[in-house]
XYZ file of C-alpha atoms in Angstrom:
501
model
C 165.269 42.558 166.093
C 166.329 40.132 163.517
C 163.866 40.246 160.420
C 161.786 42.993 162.205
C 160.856 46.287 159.475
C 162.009 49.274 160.442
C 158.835 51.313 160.408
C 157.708 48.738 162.604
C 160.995 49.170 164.480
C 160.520 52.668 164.689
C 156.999 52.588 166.157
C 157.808 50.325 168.832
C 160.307 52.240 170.234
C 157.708 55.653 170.049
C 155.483 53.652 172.068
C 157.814 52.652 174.462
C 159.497 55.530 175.229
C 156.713 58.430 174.557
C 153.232 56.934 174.359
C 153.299 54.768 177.816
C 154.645 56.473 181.106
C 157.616 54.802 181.918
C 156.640 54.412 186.001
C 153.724 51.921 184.919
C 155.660 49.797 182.761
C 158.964 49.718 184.738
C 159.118 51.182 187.988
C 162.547 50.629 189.090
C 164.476 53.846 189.792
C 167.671 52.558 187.943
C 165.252 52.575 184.520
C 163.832 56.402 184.942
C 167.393 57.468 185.402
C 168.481 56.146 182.792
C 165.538 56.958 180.439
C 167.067 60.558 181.329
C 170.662 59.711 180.801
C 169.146 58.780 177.423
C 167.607 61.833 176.712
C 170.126 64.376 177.507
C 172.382 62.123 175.236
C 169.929 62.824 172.308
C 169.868 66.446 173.551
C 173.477 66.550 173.557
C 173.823 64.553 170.073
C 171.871 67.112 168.277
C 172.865 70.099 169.884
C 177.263 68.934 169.252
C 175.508 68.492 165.548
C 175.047 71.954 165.428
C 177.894 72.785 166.750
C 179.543 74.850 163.498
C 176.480 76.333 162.761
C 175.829 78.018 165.935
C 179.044 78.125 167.591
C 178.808 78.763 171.313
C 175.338 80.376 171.275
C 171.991 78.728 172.460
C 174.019 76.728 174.506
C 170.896 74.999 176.980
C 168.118 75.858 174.539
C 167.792 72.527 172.994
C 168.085 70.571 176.892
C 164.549 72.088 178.091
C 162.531 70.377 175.497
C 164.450 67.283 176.722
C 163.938 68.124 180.195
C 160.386 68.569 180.092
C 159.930 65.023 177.913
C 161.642 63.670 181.083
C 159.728 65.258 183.490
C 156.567 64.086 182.033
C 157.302 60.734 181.056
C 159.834 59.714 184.159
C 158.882 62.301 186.759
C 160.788 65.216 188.830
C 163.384 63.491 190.508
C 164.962 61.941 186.947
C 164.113 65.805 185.405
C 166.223 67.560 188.153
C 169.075 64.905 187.598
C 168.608 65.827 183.761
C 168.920 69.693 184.119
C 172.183 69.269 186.503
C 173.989 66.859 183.763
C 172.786 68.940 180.980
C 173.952 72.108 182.777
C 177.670 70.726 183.347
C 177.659 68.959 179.675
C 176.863 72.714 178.177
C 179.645 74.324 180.354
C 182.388 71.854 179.107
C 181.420 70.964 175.639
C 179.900 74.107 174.235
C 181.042 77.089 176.336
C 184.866 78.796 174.593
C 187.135 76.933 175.512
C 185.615 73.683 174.372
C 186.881 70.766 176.222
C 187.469 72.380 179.302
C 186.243 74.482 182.303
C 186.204 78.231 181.150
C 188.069 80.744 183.351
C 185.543 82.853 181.564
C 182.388 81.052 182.875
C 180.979 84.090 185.078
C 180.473 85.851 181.603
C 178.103 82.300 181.216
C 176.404 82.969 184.627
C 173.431 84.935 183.550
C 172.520 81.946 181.002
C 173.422 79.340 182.835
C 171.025 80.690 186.036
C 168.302 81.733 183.473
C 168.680 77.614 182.451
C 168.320 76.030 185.652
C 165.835 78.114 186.662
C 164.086 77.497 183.254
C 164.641 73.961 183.534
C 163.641 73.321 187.131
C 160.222 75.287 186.919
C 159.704 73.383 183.393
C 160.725 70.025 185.068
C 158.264 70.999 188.104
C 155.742 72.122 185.355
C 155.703 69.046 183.634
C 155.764 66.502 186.548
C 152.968 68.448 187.735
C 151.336 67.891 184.328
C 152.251 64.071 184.866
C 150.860 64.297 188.286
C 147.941 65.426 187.543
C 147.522 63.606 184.122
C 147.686 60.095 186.501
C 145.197 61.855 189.081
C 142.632 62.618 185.992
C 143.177 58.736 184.391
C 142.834 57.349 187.620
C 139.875 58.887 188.153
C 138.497 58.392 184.842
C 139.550 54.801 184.781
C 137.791 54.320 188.497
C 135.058 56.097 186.691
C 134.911 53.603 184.224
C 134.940 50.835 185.963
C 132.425 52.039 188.221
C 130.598 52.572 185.051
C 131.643 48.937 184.188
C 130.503 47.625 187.832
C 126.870 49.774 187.428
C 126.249 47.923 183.734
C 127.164 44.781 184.985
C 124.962 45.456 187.992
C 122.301 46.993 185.525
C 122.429 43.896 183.814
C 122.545 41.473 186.171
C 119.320 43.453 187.414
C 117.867 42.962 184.270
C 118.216 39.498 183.963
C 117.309 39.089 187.511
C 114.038 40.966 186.335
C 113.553 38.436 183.119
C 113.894 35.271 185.620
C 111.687 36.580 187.657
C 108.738 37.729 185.351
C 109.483 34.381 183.570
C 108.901 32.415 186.945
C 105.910 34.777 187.848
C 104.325 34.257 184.666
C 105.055 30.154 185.025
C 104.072 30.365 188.448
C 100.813 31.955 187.336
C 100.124 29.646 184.735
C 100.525 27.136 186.995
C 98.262 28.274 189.143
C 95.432 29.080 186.936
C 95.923 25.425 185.419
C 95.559 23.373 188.426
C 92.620 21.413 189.084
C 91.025 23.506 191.782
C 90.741 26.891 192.646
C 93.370 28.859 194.079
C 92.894 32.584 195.561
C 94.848 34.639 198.167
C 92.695 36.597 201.212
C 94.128 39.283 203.620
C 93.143 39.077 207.691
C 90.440 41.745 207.024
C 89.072 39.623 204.576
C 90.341 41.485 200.941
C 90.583 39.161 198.821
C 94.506 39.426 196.943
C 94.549 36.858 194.380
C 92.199 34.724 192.437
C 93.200 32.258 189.843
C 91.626 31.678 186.357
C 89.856 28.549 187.441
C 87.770 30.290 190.154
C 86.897 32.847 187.522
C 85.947 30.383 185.135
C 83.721 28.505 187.248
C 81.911 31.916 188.894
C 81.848 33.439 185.579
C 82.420 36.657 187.210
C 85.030 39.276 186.307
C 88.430 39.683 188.246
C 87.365 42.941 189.643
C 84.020 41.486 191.015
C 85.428 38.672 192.672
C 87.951 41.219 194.159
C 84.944 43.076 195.479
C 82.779 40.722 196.176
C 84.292 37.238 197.145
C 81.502 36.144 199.346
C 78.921 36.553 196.391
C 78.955 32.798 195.241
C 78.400 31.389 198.583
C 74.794 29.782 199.149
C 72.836 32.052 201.247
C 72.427 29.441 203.769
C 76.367 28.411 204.336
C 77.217 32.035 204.622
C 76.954 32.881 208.079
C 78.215 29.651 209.369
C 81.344 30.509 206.600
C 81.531 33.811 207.867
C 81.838 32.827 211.593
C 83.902 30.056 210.778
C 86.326 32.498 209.122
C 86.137 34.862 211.915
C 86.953 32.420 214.583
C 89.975 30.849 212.606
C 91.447 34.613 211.579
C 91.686 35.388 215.192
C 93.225 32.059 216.150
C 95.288 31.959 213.263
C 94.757 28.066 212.865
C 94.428 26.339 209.573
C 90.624 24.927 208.498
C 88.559 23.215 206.457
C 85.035 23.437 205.683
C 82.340 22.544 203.234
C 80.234 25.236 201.332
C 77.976 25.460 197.902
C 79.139 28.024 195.613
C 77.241 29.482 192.497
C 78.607 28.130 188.869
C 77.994 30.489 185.992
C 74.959 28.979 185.115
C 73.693 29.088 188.225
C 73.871 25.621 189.699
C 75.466 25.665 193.090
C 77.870 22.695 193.690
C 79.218 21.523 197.308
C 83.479 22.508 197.532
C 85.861 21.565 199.978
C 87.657 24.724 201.751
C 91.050 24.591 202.994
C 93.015 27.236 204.072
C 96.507 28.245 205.998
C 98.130 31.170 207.508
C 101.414 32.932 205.906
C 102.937 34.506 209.165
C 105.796 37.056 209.155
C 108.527 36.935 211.399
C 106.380 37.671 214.796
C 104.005 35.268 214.051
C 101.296 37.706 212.779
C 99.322 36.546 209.764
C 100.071 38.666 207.143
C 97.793 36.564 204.365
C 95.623 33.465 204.273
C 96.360 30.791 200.993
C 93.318 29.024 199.947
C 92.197 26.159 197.638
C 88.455 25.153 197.005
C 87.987 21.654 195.504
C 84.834 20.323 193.935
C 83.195 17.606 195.995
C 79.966 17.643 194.367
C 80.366 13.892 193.061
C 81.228 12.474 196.497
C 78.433 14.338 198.338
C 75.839 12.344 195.489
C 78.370 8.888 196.795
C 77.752 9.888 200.400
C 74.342 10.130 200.059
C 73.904 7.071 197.791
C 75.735 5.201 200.215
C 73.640 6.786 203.190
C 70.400 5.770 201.396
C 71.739 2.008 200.490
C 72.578 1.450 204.207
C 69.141 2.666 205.487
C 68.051 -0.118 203.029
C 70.220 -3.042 204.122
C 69.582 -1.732 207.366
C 65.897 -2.643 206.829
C 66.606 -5.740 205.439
C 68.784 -6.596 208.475
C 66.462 -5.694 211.109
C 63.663 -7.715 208.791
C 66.056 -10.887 209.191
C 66.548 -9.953 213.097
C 62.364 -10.274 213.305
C 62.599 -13.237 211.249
C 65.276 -14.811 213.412
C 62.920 -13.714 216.711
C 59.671 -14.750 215.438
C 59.152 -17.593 218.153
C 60.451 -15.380 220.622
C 57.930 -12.049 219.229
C 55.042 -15.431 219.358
C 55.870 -15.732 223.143
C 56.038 -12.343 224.257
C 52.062 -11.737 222.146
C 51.026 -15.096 223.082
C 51.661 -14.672 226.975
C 49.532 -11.325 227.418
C 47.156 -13.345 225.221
C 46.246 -16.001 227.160
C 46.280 -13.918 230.155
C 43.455 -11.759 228.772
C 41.815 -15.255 228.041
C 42.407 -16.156 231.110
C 41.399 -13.092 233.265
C 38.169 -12.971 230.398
C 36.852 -16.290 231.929
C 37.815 -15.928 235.524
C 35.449 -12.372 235.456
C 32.856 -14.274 233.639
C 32.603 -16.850 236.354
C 32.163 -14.285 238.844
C 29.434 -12.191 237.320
C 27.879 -15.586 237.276
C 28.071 -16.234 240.660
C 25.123 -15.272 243.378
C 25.612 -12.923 243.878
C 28.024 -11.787 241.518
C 31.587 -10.749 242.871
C 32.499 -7.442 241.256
C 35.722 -7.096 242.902
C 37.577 -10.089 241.736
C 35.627 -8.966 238.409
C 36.968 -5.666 238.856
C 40.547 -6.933 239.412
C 40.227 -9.488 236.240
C 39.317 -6.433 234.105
C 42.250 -4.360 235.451
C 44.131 -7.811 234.595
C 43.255 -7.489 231.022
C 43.733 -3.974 230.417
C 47.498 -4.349 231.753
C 47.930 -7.685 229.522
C 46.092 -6.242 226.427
C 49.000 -2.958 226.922
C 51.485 -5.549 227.376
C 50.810 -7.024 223.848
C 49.807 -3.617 222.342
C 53.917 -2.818 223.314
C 55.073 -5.647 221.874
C 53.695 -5.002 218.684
C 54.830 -1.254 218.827
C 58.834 -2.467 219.149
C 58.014 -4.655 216.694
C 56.908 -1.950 214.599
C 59.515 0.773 215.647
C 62.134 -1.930 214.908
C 61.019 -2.536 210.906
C 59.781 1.143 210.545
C 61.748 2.899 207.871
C 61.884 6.191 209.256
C 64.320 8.651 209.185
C 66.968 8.631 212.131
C 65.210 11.230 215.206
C 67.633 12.094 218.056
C 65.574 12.227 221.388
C 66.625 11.611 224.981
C 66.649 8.252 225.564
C 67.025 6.311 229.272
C 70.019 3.325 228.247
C 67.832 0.916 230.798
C 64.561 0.856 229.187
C 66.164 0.245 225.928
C 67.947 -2.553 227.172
C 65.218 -4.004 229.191
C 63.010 -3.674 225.635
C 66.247 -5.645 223.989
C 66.703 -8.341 227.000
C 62.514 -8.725 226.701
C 62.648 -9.510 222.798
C 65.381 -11.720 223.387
C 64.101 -13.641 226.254
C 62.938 -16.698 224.723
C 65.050 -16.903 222.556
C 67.996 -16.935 225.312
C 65.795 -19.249 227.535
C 65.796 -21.911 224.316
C 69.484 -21.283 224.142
C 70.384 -21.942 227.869
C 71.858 -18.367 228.217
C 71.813 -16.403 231.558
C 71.584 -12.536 230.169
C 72.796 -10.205 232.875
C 72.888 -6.218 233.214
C 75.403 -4.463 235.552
C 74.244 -0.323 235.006
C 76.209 1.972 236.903
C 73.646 4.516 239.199
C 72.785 8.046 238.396
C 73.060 7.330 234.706
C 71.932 10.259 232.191
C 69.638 9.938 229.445
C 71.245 9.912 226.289
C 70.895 11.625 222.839
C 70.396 8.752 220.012
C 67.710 7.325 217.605
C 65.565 5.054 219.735
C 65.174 2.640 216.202
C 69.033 2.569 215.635
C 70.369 2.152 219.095
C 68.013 -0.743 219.156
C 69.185 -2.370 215.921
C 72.640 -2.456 217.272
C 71.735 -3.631 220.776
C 70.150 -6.216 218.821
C 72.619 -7.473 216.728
C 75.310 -7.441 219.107
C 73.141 -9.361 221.556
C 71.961 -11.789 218.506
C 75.620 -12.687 217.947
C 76.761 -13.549 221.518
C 73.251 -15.798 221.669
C 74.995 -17.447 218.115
C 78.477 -17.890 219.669
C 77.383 -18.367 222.789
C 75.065 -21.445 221.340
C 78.284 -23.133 220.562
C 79.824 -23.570 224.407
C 79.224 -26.782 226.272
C 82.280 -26.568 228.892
C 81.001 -23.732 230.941
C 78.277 -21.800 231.798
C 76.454 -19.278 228.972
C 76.159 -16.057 230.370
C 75.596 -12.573 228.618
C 76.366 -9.523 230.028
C 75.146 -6.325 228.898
C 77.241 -3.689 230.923
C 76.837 0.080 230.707
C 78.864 2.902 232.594
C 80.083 6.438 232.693
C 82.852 6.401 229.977
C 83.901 10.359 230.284
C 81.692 13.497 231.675
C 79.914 13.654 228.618
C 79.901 10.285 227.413
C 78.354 6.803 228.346
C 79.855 3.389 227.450
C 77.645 0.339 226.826
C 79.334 -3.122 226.284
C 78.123 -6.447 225.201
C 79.966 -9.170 227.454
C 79.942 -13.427 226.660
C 81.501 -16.446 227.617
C 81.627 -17.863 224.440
C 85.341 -19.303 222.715
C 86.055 -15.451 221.458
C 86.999 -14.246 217.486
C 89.978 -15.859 215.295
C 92.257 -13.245 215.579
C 92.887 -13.178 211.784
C 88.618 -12.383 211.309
C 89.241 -9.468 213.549
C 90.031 -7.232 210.902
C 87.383 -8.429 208.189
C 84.378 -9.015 210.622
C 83.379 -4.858 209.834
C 83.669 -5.472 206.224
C 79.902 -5.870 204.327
C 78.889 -9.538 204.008
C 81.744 -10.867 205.769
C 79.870 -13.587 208.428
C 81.175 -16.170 209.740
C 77.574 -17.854 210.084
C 75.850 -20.193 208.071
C 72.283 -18.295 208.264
C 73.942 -15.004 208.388
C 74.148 -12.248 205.657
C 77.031 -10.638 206.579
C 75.591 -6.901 207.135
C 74.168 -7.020 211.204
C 78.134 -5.702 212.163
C 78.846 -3.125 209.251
C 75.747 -1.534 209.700
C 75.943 -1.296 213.550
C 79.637 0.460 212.874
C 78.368 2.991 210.786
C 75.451 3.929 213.061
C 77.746 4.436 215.553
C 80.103 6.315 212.960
């Protein structure tokens, strides 16, 4: 207490002993009792201070107020304790004879009941006060801090709220900013979500792409988009396809679709995510590159005719000179006596067959350097192979080359361009005549093999005996003027591989 003021002194001690109930800051029993020892002292103090003023009169009057301080601030069982000492402290101290137990104390009786009935209902009073004071902060305090838990819930709410507008609105700026368009579409085909690029590009309004998305698609990829859609909702199978929408300004422009399914926790699509890229520029590539190969395709099949020109010579030149000859064999029998018209007959017949014979030579010739575009017929594998073999003949005759077919039976005609299945017959067989040119240790033989690969699908093979590929060329023999030829330009095998492509 040393240097403490006594105001300060003073208020201390009214907080600890009036303003804060005792049982929450101590709540040993020994303290409560004696916080009521302490009290009746006071009690006592002031009441033996006033002592010659009132003599032996109001005897207890002065213990209830002290009594029901106790009973509020330490509880019942302290205030009972209280009334009892205070009772037995009045009786000696205060009641004639002072200092000792009255003989006279019946004449006391009706004052001293009256006081411990007074005190006990005001102690009772007054811890029920207490009681009910604690029940009434308790509550309010649980009250407040449920109040404290729902604003701190509120709040956390609330900033919950923030984040996620703030990530929504990131989320849709990212989305609008990407470099293709974005949009959301429900199984029965509403459309959810658009983002700002698809809008920019239609030029349409967010409710009419809502109502309408199908009203950018080209007329003519709508109902294969439409079926296509349909199939893939019911399967619930991601996809990709290739459409034309409608820009603002009316150009329509070739887009890349891809789409997948969001599924709940059955499985069941709930929504379909979507993304529609612009391909326009790699159609023009595609078709650039389409129209350069039909060119060096050309020029390749030119340098195939140039390659077979003795061997085109032959073929024309043998029906030739048949016709010559069959010409001057019928002659000499008209001239005979008398003239023999059926070995002129026959002669004629000989002609007409040899003159068709050239007349087909010239037409593969023809078909081979025509520039047409690529018709899919049914073809029969044989007679374009025999065609092949028959353009090739002398040519494999001057090289010492034995070309052999092995065709499985009951073979189906096939669905190809006649012209391109040709070139690539060709230049295969062309390069096993090259390589096979180079073998002197064992016999030349080609072998143009063709079977039933699947159900659906027939396998033709070009065969030789020749010393094989350098196993490091393998992978650059596909690759546009790659030859390993002196007279060769490289394009005979890249342009076969993309036919077949």
């Amino acid at each position: 207490m040393k240097g403490l003021p006594a105001k300060q002194f003073a208020n201390n001690i009214k907080s600890y002993l009036v303003e804060r109930p005792l049982d929450e800051r101590h709540a040993s029993a020994l303290w409560r009792y004696g916080v009521a020892a302490l009290y009746v002292a006071i009690a006592f103090g002031i009441r033996f201070a006033l002592s010659p003023l009132v003599g032996s009169k109001a005897v207890f009057i002065l213990f209830i107020p002290a009594i029901i301080i106790i009973a509020w601030r330490a509880g019942l069982g302290p205030a009972l304790f209280a009334s009892i000492s205070a009772f037995f402290l009045a009786n000696y101290f205060f009641i004639a004879p002072a200092g000792t137990w009255s003989k006279h104390y019946a004449a006391e009786s009706v004052a001293g009941i009256t006081y411990i009935f007074t005190a006990f209902a005001a102690a009772w009073w007054a811890s029920a006060l207490r009681s009910e004071r604690k029940r009434v902060i308790a509550k309010a305090n649980e009250s407040m801090e449920q109040a404290k838990v729902l604003q701190r819930e509120l709040k956390r709410r609330q900033q919950a709220e923030e984040q996620l507008a703030t990530h929504a609105q990131k989320l849709r700026l990212s989305i609008d900013t990407i470099p293709t368009m974005a949009w959301i579409i429900l199984p029965d085909g509403t459309m959810e979500f658009i983002n700002q690029r698809w809008l920019a590009y239609s030029g349409l309004s967010l409710e009419q792409a809502l109502e309408q998305p199908t009203r950018t698609v080209h007329p003519d990829d709508l109902p294969r988009a439409l079926e296509k859609w349909s199939v893939n909702n019911v399967s619930g199978d991601p996809y990709e396809d290739e459409m034309r929408l409608r820009r603002a300004d009316g150009e329509y422009r070739w887009f890349l679709i891809r789409t997948v399914p969001l599924r709940d926790e059955h499985g069941t699509v709930i929504r379909w995510y979507g993304t529609s890229t612009d391909i326009q520029d790699r159609k023009l590539a595609e078709k650039a590159l389409r129209e350069t190969q039909a060119v060096l395709a050309r020029v390749a099949r030119s340098t195939v005719v140039g390659e077979l020109t003795a061997s085109i010579a032959h073929e024309v030149n043998q029906p030739l000179a048949a016709v010559v000859t069959n010409a001057g064999a019928a002659l000499r029998w008209l001239d005979g006596q008398p003239p023999n018209l059926n070995e002129t007959r026959e002669a004629l017949q000989r002609i007409v067959r040899d003159g068709n014979r050239a007349s087909e030579v010239i037409l593969r010739i023809r078909a081979l350097l025509k520039n047409d575009a690529p018709i899919k017929t049914q073809i029969n594998l044989g007679e374009t192979i025999a065609e092949i073999i028959a353009l090739t003949e002398t040519e494999a005759q001057r090289r010492q080359v034995s070309v052999q077919t092995q065709m499985a039976s009951d073979l189906p005609r096939v669905t190809a361009d006649r012209v391109q299945l040709q070139q690539v017959l060709m230049n295969l067989t062309m390069n096993a005549l090259d390589a096979l040119s180079e073998v002197i240790d064992r016999s030349r033989i080609l072998t143009i093999e063709v079977e039933m690969d699947s159900p659906n699908t027939v396998l033709v093979a070009v065969h030789d005996t020749g010393i094989g590929i350098d196993p490091e060329r393998m992978k650059q023999i596909f690759e546009p003027f790659h030859t390993t030829k002196t007279h060769g330009l490289g394009l005979g095998l890249s342009i076969s591989r993309s036919i077949i492509e």
